Structure formats: C-alpha cells, structure tokens
Coordinates of C-alpha atoms and ligand atoms in Angstrom, one line a residue:
X157 CA 99.0 107.0 116.3
X158 CA 95.7 107.3 114.5
X159 CA 95.4 104.5 112.1
X160 CA 94.5 106.8 109.2
X161 CA 97.9 108.5 109.4
X162 CA 99.9 106.5 106.9
X163 CA 97.2 106.8 104.2
X164 CA 97.1 110.5 104.8
X165 CA 100.8 110.7 104.6
X166 CA 100.8 108.8 101.3
X167 CA 98.1 111.1 100.0
X168 CA 100.0 114.2 101.0
X169 CA 103.2 112.9 99.4
X170 CA 101.5 112.0 96.2
X171 CA 99.8 115.4 96.0
X172 CA 103.3 116.9 96.1
X173 CA 104.5 114.6 93.4
X174 CA 106.4 112.0 95.6
X175 CA 106.2 108.3 96.1
X176 CA 107.4 106.9 99.3
X177 CA 108.4 103.4 100.3
X178 CA 106.6 101.7 103.1
X179 CA 109.2 102.1 105.8
X180 CA 109.6 105.8 105.0
X181 CA 105.8 106.3 105.5
X182 CA 105.8 104.2 108.7
X183 CA 108.7 106.3 110.0
X184 CA 106.9 109.5 109.2
X185 CA 103.7 108.2 110.8
X186 CA 105.5 107.3 114.0
X187 CA 107.2 110.7 114.3
X188 CA 105.9 112.8 117.2
X189 CA 104.8 115.5 114.7
X190 CA 104.1 113.6 111.5
X191 CA 103.1 116.7 109.4
X192 CA 106.1 118.7 110.6
X193 CA 108.3 115.7 109.8
X194 CA 106.7 115.4 106.3
X195 CA 107.3 119.1 105.7
X196 CA 111.0 118.8 106.6
X197 CA 111.4 115.6 104.6
X198 CA 110.0 117.2 101.5
X199 CA 111.9 120.4 102.0
X200 CA 115.2 118.6 102.2
X201 CA 114.5 116.0 99.6
X202 CA 117.1 115.7 96.8
X203 CA 115.9 117.9 93.9
X204 CA 115.5 115.1 91.4
X205 CA 113.9 112.7 93.9
X206 CA 110.7 111.0 92.8
X207 CA 110.5 108.9 95.9
X208 CA 111.3 109.6 99.5
X209 CA 113.5 106.8 100.8
X210 CA 113.6 105.5 104.4
X211 CA 117.2 106.7 104.7
X212 CA 116.3 110.2 103.7
X213 CA 113.4 110.3 106.2
X214 CA 115.5 108.8 108.9
X215 CA 118.2 111.5 108.4
X216 CA 115.6 114.2 108.6
X217 CA 114.1 112.8 111.8
X218 CA 117.5 112.1 113.4
X219 CA 118.6 115.7 112.8
X220 CA 115.4 117.0 114.4
X221 CA 115.4 114.9 117.5
X222 CA 119.0 115.7 118.3
X223 CA 119.0 117.8 121.4
X224 CA 115.4 117.5 122.5
X225 CA 115.9 114.1 124.1
X226 CA 112.5 113.0 122.8
X227 CA 113.2 110.4 120.1
X228 CA 110.3 110.5 117.8
X229 CA 111.2 107.3 115.9
X230 CA 110.3 103.9 117.2
X231 CA 113.2 101.6 116.9
X232 CA 110.9 98.8 115.8
X233 CA 110.2 100.5 112.5
X234 CA 113.7 101.9 112.1
X235 CA 115.2 98.4 112.1
X236 CA 112.4 96.9 109.9
X237 CA 113.9 94.5 107.4
X238 CA 114.1 95.9 103.9
X239 CA 111.4 94.4 101.9
X240 CA 112.3 91.8 99.3
X241 CA 111.3 94.0 96.5
X242 CA 113.2 97.0 97.3
X243 CA 111.5 98.7 100.3
X244 CA 114.7 100.4 101.4
X245 CA 115.8 101.3 98.0
X246 CA 117.9 104.4 97.6
X247 CA 116.2 107.6 96.4
X248 CA 114.9 106.9 92.9
X249 CA 115.8 109.4 90.2
X250 CA 114.1 110.0 87.0
X251 CA 116.7 108.0 85.2
X252 CA 115.7 104.8 87.0
X253 CA 112.3 104.6 85.4
X254 CA 113.5 101.6 83.3
X255 CA 114.6 99.6 86.4
X256 CA 113.7 96.0 85.8
X257 CA 110.7 94.7 87.8
X258 CA 111.3 92.9 91.0
X259 CA 112.2 89.2 90.8
X260 CA 108.9 88.6 92.7
X261 CA 106.7 90.0 89.9
X262 CA 103.7 87.9 89.2
X263 CA 103.5 85.9 86.0
X264 CA 100.1 85.8 84.2
X265 CA 98.4 83.1 82.1
X266 CA 95.2 82.9 80.2
X267 CA 94.8 86.6 79.6
X268 CA 92.4 87.4 76.8
X269 CA 93.6 91.1 76.5
X270 CA 94.6 91.8 73.0
X271 CA 93.9 88.2 71.9
X272 CA 90.2 88.4 71.2
X273 CA 89.3 87.0 67.8
X274 CA 85.6 86.5 68.3
X275 CA 83.3 88.3 65.9
X276 CA 80.1 87.0 67.5
X277 CA 79.2 84.9 64.5
X278 CA 77.5 81.6 64.8
X279 CA 80.7 79.8 63.8
X280 CA 82.5 81.3 66.8
X281 CA 80.0 79.8 69.1
X282 CA 80.5 76.4 67.5
X283 CA 84.3 76.8 67.9
X284 CA 84.2 77.8 71.5
X285 CA 81.9 75.0 72.5
X286 CA 84.0 72.5 70.6
X287 CA 87.1 73.7 72.3
X288 CA 85.4 73.6 75.7
X289 CA 84.1 70.1 75.1
X290 CA 87.4 68.8 73.8
X291 CA 89.4 70.0 76.8
X292 CA 86.9 69.0 79.5
X293 CA 86.1 65.6 77.9
X294 CA 89.8 64.9 77.8
X295 CA 89.8 65.1 81.6
X296 CA 87.1 62.5 81.8
X297 CA 88.0 60.0 79.0
X298 CA 90.8 58.4 81.0
X299 CA 88.3 57.6 83.7
X300 CA 85.5 55.9 81.7
X301 CA 85.5 53.8 78.5
X302 CA 83.3 56.3 76.6
X303 CA 82.0 56.0 73.1
X304 CA 80.5 58.7 70.9
X305 CA 76.7 59.0 71.2
X306 CA 76.1 57.8 67.6
X307 CA 78.2 54.6 68.3
X308 CA 76.3 54.0 71.6
X309 CA 73.0 54.2 69.6
X310 CA 74.3 51.3 67.5
X311 CA 75.2 49.0 70.4
X312 CA 73.0 46.0 71.2
X313 CA 70.3 46.6 73.8
X314 CA 71.4 45.8 77.4
X315 CA 75.1 46.5 76.8
X316 CA 77.2 48.4 79.3
X317 CA 78.1 51.8 77.9
X318 CA 79.7 55.1 78.9
X319 CA 79.3 58.6 77.4
X320 CA 81.1 61.9 77.9
X321 CA 78.9 64.8 76.9
X322 CA 77.7 68.3 77.6
X323 CA 74.3 68.5 79.4
X324 CA 71.8 69.7 76.8
X325 CA 68.6 69.1 78.9
X326 CA 67.6 68.0 82.4
X327 CA 64.0 67.0 83.1
X328 CA 62.2 65.1 85.9
X329 CA 60.0 62.3 84.8
X330 CA 56.4 61.6 86.0
X331 CA 57.9 59.0 88.4
X332 CA 60.4 61.4 89.9
X333 CA 63.4 60.1 88.0
X334 CA 65.7 62.3 86.0
X335 CA 66.2 62.4 82.3
X336 CA 69.5 64.0 81.5
X337 CA 70.3 64.5 77.8
X338 CA 74.0 64.5 76.9
X339 CA 75.4 66.0 73.7
X340 CA 78.8 65.4 72.1
X341 CA 80.1 66.3 68.6
X342 CA 78.1 63.4 67.1
X343 CA 74.7 63.9 68.5
X344 CA 72.7 63.6 71.7
X345 CA 71.7 60.6 73.9
X346 CA 69.1 60.4 76.7
X347 CA 70.4 59.1 80.1
X348 CA 68.1 58.2 83.0
X349 CA 69.1 58.7 86.6
X350 CA 66.7 56.7 88.8
X351 CA 65.7 58.6 92.0
X352 CA 66.7 55.8 94.3
X353 CA 70.4 55.7 93.1
X354 CA 72.8 56.8 95.8
X355 CA 74.2 59.5 93.5
X356 CA 70.7 60.9 92.5
X357 CA 71.4 63.8 94.8
X358 CA 74.1 65.0 92.5
X359 CA 71.5 65.7 89.8
X360 CA 70.6 68.9 91.6
X361 CA 74.2 70.1 91.1
X362 CA 74.0 69.8 87.4
X363 CA 74.0 72.9 85.2
X364 CA 73.1 73.0 81.5
X365 CA 76.2 73.0 79.2
X366 CA 78.6 71.5 81.8
X367 CA 80.6 68.4 80.7
X368 CA 80.1 65.1 82.6
X369 CA 80.7 61.4 82.1
X370 CA 78.1 58.7 82.8
X371 CA 78.4 54.9 82.9
X372 CA 75.5 52.5 82.9
X373 CA 73.6 50.0 80.8
X374 CA 71.4 50.4 77.7
X375 CA 67.7 49.7 77.7
X376 CA 66.6 46.7 75.6
X377 CA 66.0 48.8 72.6
X378 CA 69.3 50.7 73.2
X379 CA 67.2 54.0 73.2
X380 CA 68.2 55.1 76.7
X381 CA 71.1 54.7 79.1
X382 CA 70.3 53.8 82.7
X383 CA 73.0 55.6 84.7
X384 CA 75.0 53.7 87.3
X385 CA 77.7 56.4 87.9
X386 CA 78.2 60.0 87.3
X387 CA 81.6 61.8 87.0
X388 CA 82.7 65.4 87.0
X389 CA 86.0 66.7 85.5
X390 CA 86.8 67.8 89.1
X391 CA 90.0 68.4 91.0
X392 CA 91.8 65.2 92.2
X393 CA 91.2 64.6 95.9
X394 CA 94.9 64.2 96.3
X395 CA 95.8 67.6 94.7
X396 CA 98.9 69.0 96.4
X397 CA 99.0 72.8 96.1
X398 CA 102.3 74.6 95.7
X399 CA 103.3 77.0 98.5
X400 CA 105.8 79.8 98.8
X401 CA 109.2 78.9 100.2
X402 CA 109.4 81.9 102.5
X403 CA 106.9 83.7 104.8
X404 CA 105.1 86.1 102.5
X405 CA 101.4 87.2 102.3
X406 CA 98.9 88.4 99.8
X407 CA 95.8 90.5 100.4
X408 CA 92.9 89.3 98.2
X409 CA 90.2 91.9 97.6
X410 CA 87.5 92.9 95.1
X411 CA 84.5 95.1 94.6
X412 CA 85.9 98.5 95.7
X413 CA 83.0 100.3 93.9
X414 CA 84.7 103.8 93.9
X415 CA 82.1 106.3 92.7
X416 CA 79.2 104.8 94.6
X417 CA 77.7 106.7 97.4
X418 CA 78.1 103.6 99.4
X419 CA 81.8 103.2 98.8
X420 CA 83.2 102.9 102.4
X421 CA 86.1 105.2 102.2
X422 CA 87.0 105.1 105.9
X423 CA 87.2 101.3 105.9
X424 CA 89.3 101.4 102.7
X425 CA 91.7 103.9 104.2
X426 CA 92.0 101.9 107.5
X427 CA 93.0 99.0 105.2
X428 CA 95.5 101.0 103.2
X429 CA 96.9 102.5 106.4
X430 CA 97.2 99.1 107.9
X431 CA 99.2 97.9 104.9
X432 CA 101.9 100.5 105.9
X433 CA 102.2 99.0 109.4
X434 CA 104.7 96.5 110.7
X435 CA 101.9 94.0 111.1
X436 CA 101.5 94.0 107.4
X437 CA 105.2 93.9 106.5
X438 CA 104.8 90.5 104.9
X439 CA 101.9 91.5 102.7
X440 CA 103.7 92.0 99.5
X441 CA 100.9 91.3 97.0
X442 CA 97.5 92.9 96.4
X443 CA 95.1 91.1 94.1
X444 CA 91.9 92.9 93.1
X445 CA 89.2 90.7 91.5
X446 CA 87.1 93.3 89.7
X447 CA 84.5 96.0 90.2
X448 CA 87.2 98.7 90.9
X449 CA 84.6 101.4 90.3
X450 CA 80.8 101.6 90.5
X451 CA 80.6 102.3 86.7
X452 CA 77.6 103.9 85.1
X453 CA 74.4 102.4 83.7
X454 CA 75.1 99.0 85.1
X455 CA 71.7 98.5 86.8
X456 CA 68.5 100.4 86.4
X457 CA 68.3 103.5 88.6
X458 CA 72.0 103.1 89.6
X459 CA 72.7 106.7 88.8
X460 CA 70.6 107.8 91.8
X461 CA 73.3 106.3 94.1
X462 CA 76.4 107.6 92.2
X463 CA 78.8 109.9 94.0
X464 CA 80.9 110.4 90.9
X465 CA 78.9 110.3 87.7
X466 CA 81.7 110.3 85.1
X467 CA 83.3 106.9 84.5
X468 CA 86.8 108.4 83.9
X469 CA 86.5 110.4 87.1
X470 CA 85.7 107.2 88.9
X471 CA 88.8 105.6 87.7
X472 CA 90.9 108.7 88.5
X473 CA 89.5 108.5 92.0
X474 CA 90.2 104.8 92.2
X475 CA 93.8 105.5 91.2
X476 CA 94.1 108.0 94.0
X477 CA 93.0 105.3 96.4
X478 CA 95.4 102.8 94.9
X479 CA 98.2 105.2 95.6
X480 CA 97.5 104.8 99.3
X481 CA 98.8 101.3 99.0
X482 CA 102.5 100.9 99.7
X483 CA 104.3 101.4 96.4
X484 CA 106.5 98.4 96.8
X485 CA 103.5 96.0 96.8
X486 CA 102.9 94.0 93.6
X487 CA 99.4 94.7 92.5
X488 CA 97.3 92.6 90.0
X489 CA 93.8 93.6 88.9
X490 CA 91.1 92.1 86.7
X491 CA 87.9 93.8 85.6
X492 CA 84.4 92.9 86.8
X493 CA 80.9 93.6 85.5
X494 CA 80.9 97.2 86.8
X495 CA 84.1 98.0 85.0
X496 CA 84.4 99.8 81.6
X497 CA 85.2 96.8 79.4
X498 CA 82.9 94.5 77.5
X499 CA 80.5 92.6 79.8
X500 CA 80.9 89.3 78.0
X501 CA 83.5 86.9 79.4
X502 CA 86.4 86.5 79.0
X503 CA 86.7 90.2 79.7
X504 CA 89.9 91.9 78.4
X505 CA 91.9 94.0 80.9
X506 CA 90.9 97.6 80.0
X507 CA 91.9 99.8 77.1
X508 CA 95.0 102.0 77.0
X509 CA 93.3 105.1 78.2
X510 CA 92.0 103.4 81.4
X511 CA 95.3 101.6 81.8
X512 CA 97.0 104.9 81.8
X513 CA 94.7 106.2 84.5
X514 CA 95.2 103.1 86.6
X515 CA 99.0 103.0 86.1
X516 CA 99.8 103.2 89.8
X517 CA 102.7 101.5 91.5
X518 CA 103.3 99.4 88.3
X519 CA 100.0 97.6 88.9
X520 CA 99.4 94.7 86.5
X521 CA 96.1 94.7 84.7
X522 CA 94.9 91.4 83.2
X523 CA 91.7 89.9 81.8
X524 CA 88.9 88.3 83.7
X525 CA 89.6 85.4 84.3
X526 CA 93.4 85.1 84.5
X527 CA 95.8 82.8 86.4
X528 CA 98.4 84.8 88.3
X529 CA 101.4 83.0 89.8
X530 CA 103.0 84.7 92.8
X531 CA 105.9 83.0 94.8
X532 CA 105.2 79.8 92.9
X533 CA 101.5 79.8 94.0
X534 CA 99.0 79.9 91.2
X535 CA 95.9 82.0 91.8
X536 CA 92.9 81.8 89.4
X537 CA 91.3 85.2 89.5
X538 CA 87.8 85.4 88.3
X539 CA 85.3 88.2 89.1
X540 CA 82.4 85.8 89.8
X541 CA 79.3 86.7 87.9
X542 CA 78.5 83.0 87.4
X543 CA 78.3 82.6 91.2
X544 CA 74.8 84.3 91.1
X545 CA 73.8 81.6 88.7
X546 CA 75.2 78.7 90.6
X547 CA 73.6 80.1 93.8
X548 CA 70.2 80.5 92.0
X549 CA 70.3 77.0 90.5
X550 CA 71.6 74.9 93.3
X551 CA 70.0 74.0 96.6
X552 CA 71.1 76.2 99.5
X553 CA 73.2 73.6 101.2
X554 CA 75.4 73.4 98.1
X555 CA 75.7 77.1 97.2
X556 CA 74.4 80.2 99.0
X557 CA 75.3 83.8 99.4
X558 CA 76.2 83.1 103.0
X559 CA 78.8 80.5 101.9
X560 CA 80.0 81.8 98.6
X561 CA 83.1 79.5 98.7
X562 CA 80.8 76.5 98.3
X563 CA 79.5 77.9 95.0
X564 CA 83.2 78.3 94.0
X565 CA 83.7 74.6 94.8
X566 CA 81.1 73.8 92.2
X567 CA 83.1 75.7 89.6
X568 CA 86.2 73.8 90.5
X569 CA 84.3 70.6 90.3
X570 CA 83.0 71.5 86.8
X571 CA 86.5 72.8 85.9
X572 CA 84.8 75.9 84.3
X573 CA 84.3 79.4 85.7
X574 CA 80.9 79.9 83.9
X575 CA 79.5 76.5 83.0
X576 CA 76.0 77.5 82.0
X577 CA 75.5 79.5 78.9
X578 CA 72.8 82.1 78.3
X579 CA 71.8 83.1 81.9
X580 CA 73.3 85.9 84.0
X581 CA 76.7 85.3 82.6
X582 CA 77.4 86.6 79.2
X583 CA 80.0 84.6 77.2
X584 CA 81.9 86.0 74.3
X585 CA 82.8 83.3 71.7
X586 CA 86.5 83.0 71.1
X587 CA 88.5 80.4 69.3
X588 CA 89.5 79.0 72.7
X589 CA 87.4 78.8 75.8
X590 CA 89.3 80.9 78.2
X591 CA 86.8 80.0 80.9
X592 CA 87.9 76.3 81.2
X593 CA 89.9 75.7 84.3
X594 CA 92.6 73.8 82.5
X595 CA 95.2 73.6 85.3
X596 CA 94.1 73.2 88.9
X597 CA 94.9 76.4 90.7
X598 CA 96.4 76.5 94.2
X599 CA 94.1 79.4 95.1
X600 CA 90.8 80.4 93.4
X601 CA 89.9 84.0 94.0
X602 CA 86.5 85.5 93.2
X603 CA 84.3 88.4 94.3
X604 CA 81.1 89.9 92.9
X605 CA 78.6 88.6 95.4
X606 CA 79.9 91.0 98.1
X607 CA 80.1 88.2 100.7
X608 CA 83.3 87.0 102.4
X609 CA 83.8 83.3 102.5
X610 CA 86.7 80.9 102.2
X611 CA 87.4 77.2 102.5
X612 CA 89.3 74.4 100.9
X613 CA 88.1 72.1 98.1
X614 CA 90.3 69.1 97.5
X615 CA 93.2 71.2 99.0
X616 CA 92.5 74.2 96.7
X617 CA 91.9 77.4 98.7
X618 CA 88.7 79.1 97.5
X619 CA 88.3 82.7 98.6
X620 CA 85.5 85.0 97.8
X621 CA 86.5 88.4 99.0
X622 CA 83.9 90.8 100.4
X623 CA 83.6 94.4 99.2
X624 CA 84.1 98.0 100.2
X625 CA 80.6 99.1 99.4
X626 CA 77.8 99.1 102.0
X627 CA 74.3 98.0 101.2
X628 CA 72.7 99.7 98.2
X629 CA 69.0 100.3 97.8
X630 CA 68.8 97.5 95.4
X631 CA 70.6 95.1 97.7
X632 CA 68.3 96.1 100.5
X633 CA 65.3 95.3 98.3
X634 CA 66.5 91.8 97.6
X635 CA 68.0 91.2 101.1
X636 CA 71.6 91.1 100.1
X637 CA 73.6 92.0 103.3
X638 CA 77.1 92.7 102.0
X639 CA 80.3 91.9 104.0
X640 CA 82.2 95.2 103.5
X641 CA 85.5 96.3 105.0
X642 CA 87.2 92.9 105.2
X643 CA 90.5 91.9 103.6
X644 CA 91.4 88.2 103.5
X645 CA 95.1 87.9 104.0
X646 CA 96.6 84.6 102.7
X647 CA 99.9 83.2 104.0
X648 CA 101.4 82.0 100.7
X649 CA 103.7 79.6 102.5
X650 CA 100.9 77.7 104.3
X651 CA 97.7 78.8 102.4
X652 CA 96.2 79.8 105.8
X653 CA 93.8 82.8 105.7
X654 CA 93.2 85.6 108.2
X655 CA 90.2 87.8 107.5
X656 CA 91.1 91.3 108.7
X657 CA 88.3 93.6 109.5
X658 CA 88.6 97.3 108.8
X659 CA 85.0 98.4 109.8
Ligands
D5M1230 O1 76.9 92.6 92.4 C1 76.7 92.5 93.8 C2 75.7 91.4 94.1 O2 74.4 92.0 94.0 C3 75.7 90.3 93.1 O3 75.4 89.1 93.8 C4 74.7 90.7 92.1 C5 73.7 91.4 92.9 N1 73.1 92.6 92.3 C6 73.3 93.9 92.6 N2 72.5 94.7 91.9 C7 71.7 93.9 91.1 C8 70.7 94.1 90.2 N3 70.2 95.3 89.9 N4 70.1 93.0 89.6 C9 70.5 91.8 89.9 N5 71.5 91.5 90.8 C10 72.1 92.5 91.4 P1 77.6 93.8 91.7 O4 78.2 93.3 90.5 O5 78.6 94.4 92.6 O6 76.5 94.8 91.4
FE1231 FE1 80.6 94.2 92.9
ZN1232 ZN1 80.2 92.4 90.3

C-alpha cells in the first residue's frame, strides 16, 4: 500500500463533503482497490451522513468481497480497537453537531486571547514588569534572606546581605570581574562577581531583565555587594512530572509554513498518512506550536519565495492539509511570528475570520504561549522567538541551533519564556505577564528555530519540533540547516520521545 493513500483518501472524501474516522480510512486504504471501494462507500452512504463510519465501510467491503474469494480487508485493521474518543462512532448526522466534546479534550490555561488590556502606554510597561518581578521574586524569596535595594544601601559596611532583583546591566571590569546591576521596585544596587568564584561561569548565562537572587557581603562603604552565590527561579531538581494513566501519544509539531515554495508537501502527507495507520493508533493528540503558514511580508524579499501570495489563501490551504489528519485526533494550535496575529507576545490566538477558516476537526486555537493539559500532562506551548536571542547571547555549549532544547532549558531555569526585553522578541505590555512560567510544565514545546531537539531538564521534557519547510534562500545565506519532515511523538504515560522521520 503506498503510504500516501490514506491522505489521498481523506482528501477525496473531504472534497465530496465527508469526514471519515481513522479506521474507516485505514480500511479503505487497505482494500485491494481503494478508489473503487471509496466510490462504493460514498455511493451507498446514508443520505444525511456527514461522516463515513468504519461499520459502513466494512459493510461495503464485505458485500464486494463475497464471492471473489479475495478478501481485501486486513483483519488487523478490522479488529482495531475503537479509539477512546469515538473512532468507531456510528454515522454522524447533521443533528449531532452539538455532541459534547470528548472527555479527553485538552484544557487550556494562560490564554491571552480576548483578554488583552494593554494599550502600549508607559504605565502598561511598568505594570507588566512589576507583575513579572513580583511573581518571579516570590519564587526566590524563600531561598534567600533578601532585603530591598534601598534597605541594603543603609546597612553597615561589611554586612552579609541578599538581594532579589531584575538584571538591569552586566559589565566586565578592567580586571575581568563582572559588575551586575540588580533592580527592584525600590532602586538599583551594584553587585560584583569575582572571576575566580566557582559560579562565575554562570554570568555568561545571564540575560538582561531576568530575575535572580544573590547573596554576599557588602563592601566597607556598603556601596557594592560582593557576590558569594547566585540563584535562579529555576525548576526544582526533584520535580516529578505527571504522566498519563494509559498508553496514549501526542505528536508535537510546528512551523508548517504552508504557502512557502519550500513547504515540503510530500513529507507532510507522509506524516498525515502515517497518522491513519495502526502504528499511529495511540497518537490521539496533535500540538502545533506556530508558523502554520508562511505569511506575507514577514522578512525582506520573502515574497520571492511565496507559493501562495494571499494570506487567507494560505490559511485555506493549511486547513486542507489539516483535514488530512484523522478527525478523531484532538488538535491544539498556537500562532507564531509568521501567523496573521500581532507579533508582540503574548500573541492572541487568531481573529474570528481566521478561526473559521481553521475550524477543522474541532481544532482548539489558543494564544502563544499557553499551557495545554492532555491526559493530566501539562504542556507549555510557546512558539520560540526568544530562542534566537538565547542562542545569540549565550555561549554555544549552553545554547545553540544544533541543540535547541538546551536553549529551552535556560528559559525553564529563568522561569520566563522571553526573559530579555527589547531584542528579537517583541513584548506587548499587559496587566499580567503571560510570559512568566508560573507552574512547572511536564512538557515544554517550542519550534521557530526549525531544528529538532529534545531532552530533559530537571525531569521536564523539552522538545523543539523541527519544521515542514526546507532551506530558504535566507536560511542558506546564514547557514541555517533546517530539520524538516520530522514529528516527535511523545508517550504521555512515560514522557519518552520517538522522532519519526517522514523525509
Ligand atoms: O524562523 C526560522 C529560523 O530562521 C529562526 O531561527 C529565525 C531565522 N530566520 C529566518 N529568516 C530570518 C530573517 N530574515 N532574519 C532573521 N532571522 C531569520 P521563522 O520564524 O520560521 O522564519
Ligand atoms: Fe518557522
Ligand atoms: Zn517562527
């Protein structure tokens, strides 16, 4: 059976106005004459059917094989277990449109969609930084005996002191030491990290605006703090992630870039076809971490590489490709920097017009970032624009395009998805800082850098999904070699990952 067949069958059925559940498609694909079987199944479908059920397809196939002694249906697929969320459901009728969602539907937290209050005024920036500082400093205060910067300035010279603050400046001194200025709501205070301290290597991990705690002793004039220890909000080393209590899997992808000349449609369709196979029967969730389409006017000269020039047409085409995914999978999507929403983060999850276009298989659309809980496992989904920044600022062994998950570890350690303000990552001021990682997620899912990488940080599974777009001219010019055509599949009961290749 050619691997493309299930996707072709789904496309054919959708073009005729039908949905089909996964087993029905598998059954059709494994028939000796799939297109004939599809014709017969459609012909004999109940008049008001919106969806071809497995029972219907089986009855069509059974009636056609009777007599020729050449069973066209593999028993393996015919006895496939009904999927938890209704794979073998009876034929749906129009009246069933209001059927409640499956018990396995994801829950979503931290979605900015419809909640944006920011006006872009100065006061909003003050508010969002205050909120960020309050929440992140709260994670550090229990660990050090910190005082406000203005109180530290009043302490006698030579005293031991601790400060929790946001980094407002980092400079190296003439002697190779580091001067780190910390800011809290009361002012700023200079802190000196001597180059021979065992933790001095951590200084090259620091980003402006991130929140840290330091302990040390004051100089004799109490004008500077000599740092003895440095603390990050971090994830506890002993963090115990939650796992699913049954064997169920999720496919974590991003950066589809439909509309680009480099969108790798064949790889994508090998992936969507595979989702219809028995091997993928436990893959019940599909998470898409942004850049669904290539967009327009994102980068200079991008239009020279567009296959579809109209943004709405790009989303229409993306939806067609989403229809190839089994309709009983739960889908959750967030936008990325190529998508048609505001660029500044947090990004809301699309307007009504685009939502309508992308309304395929009941897909859930939420903001960037959002925390999605599936089968009890929380997944922090974030597109990942700040990864460019982390990779640019940190030494290669701590963050690089070849090991994008290590850059993700830094975000977990800083408990913020976009710690540095004013660089690549645009931040929209809101009353609350939606970019703070308040609760430790079980899985952290990003994309954007078009490199596949995964690993565990203090037991949290970090996955940067690759992409479905081969190298663009720009990427060639800066030596970005994308990992396209891979789908990391996560076992939600063990948090093990298998990277499946569809190239
Ligand atoms: O980003 C894909 C990756 O390529 C990400 O690491 C940014 C980088 N990239 C791609 N095009 C550009 C331009 N023109 N300038 C800077 N960085 C770029 P994506 O969001 O998919 O384009
Ligand atoms: Fe992308
Ligand atoms: Zn991107």
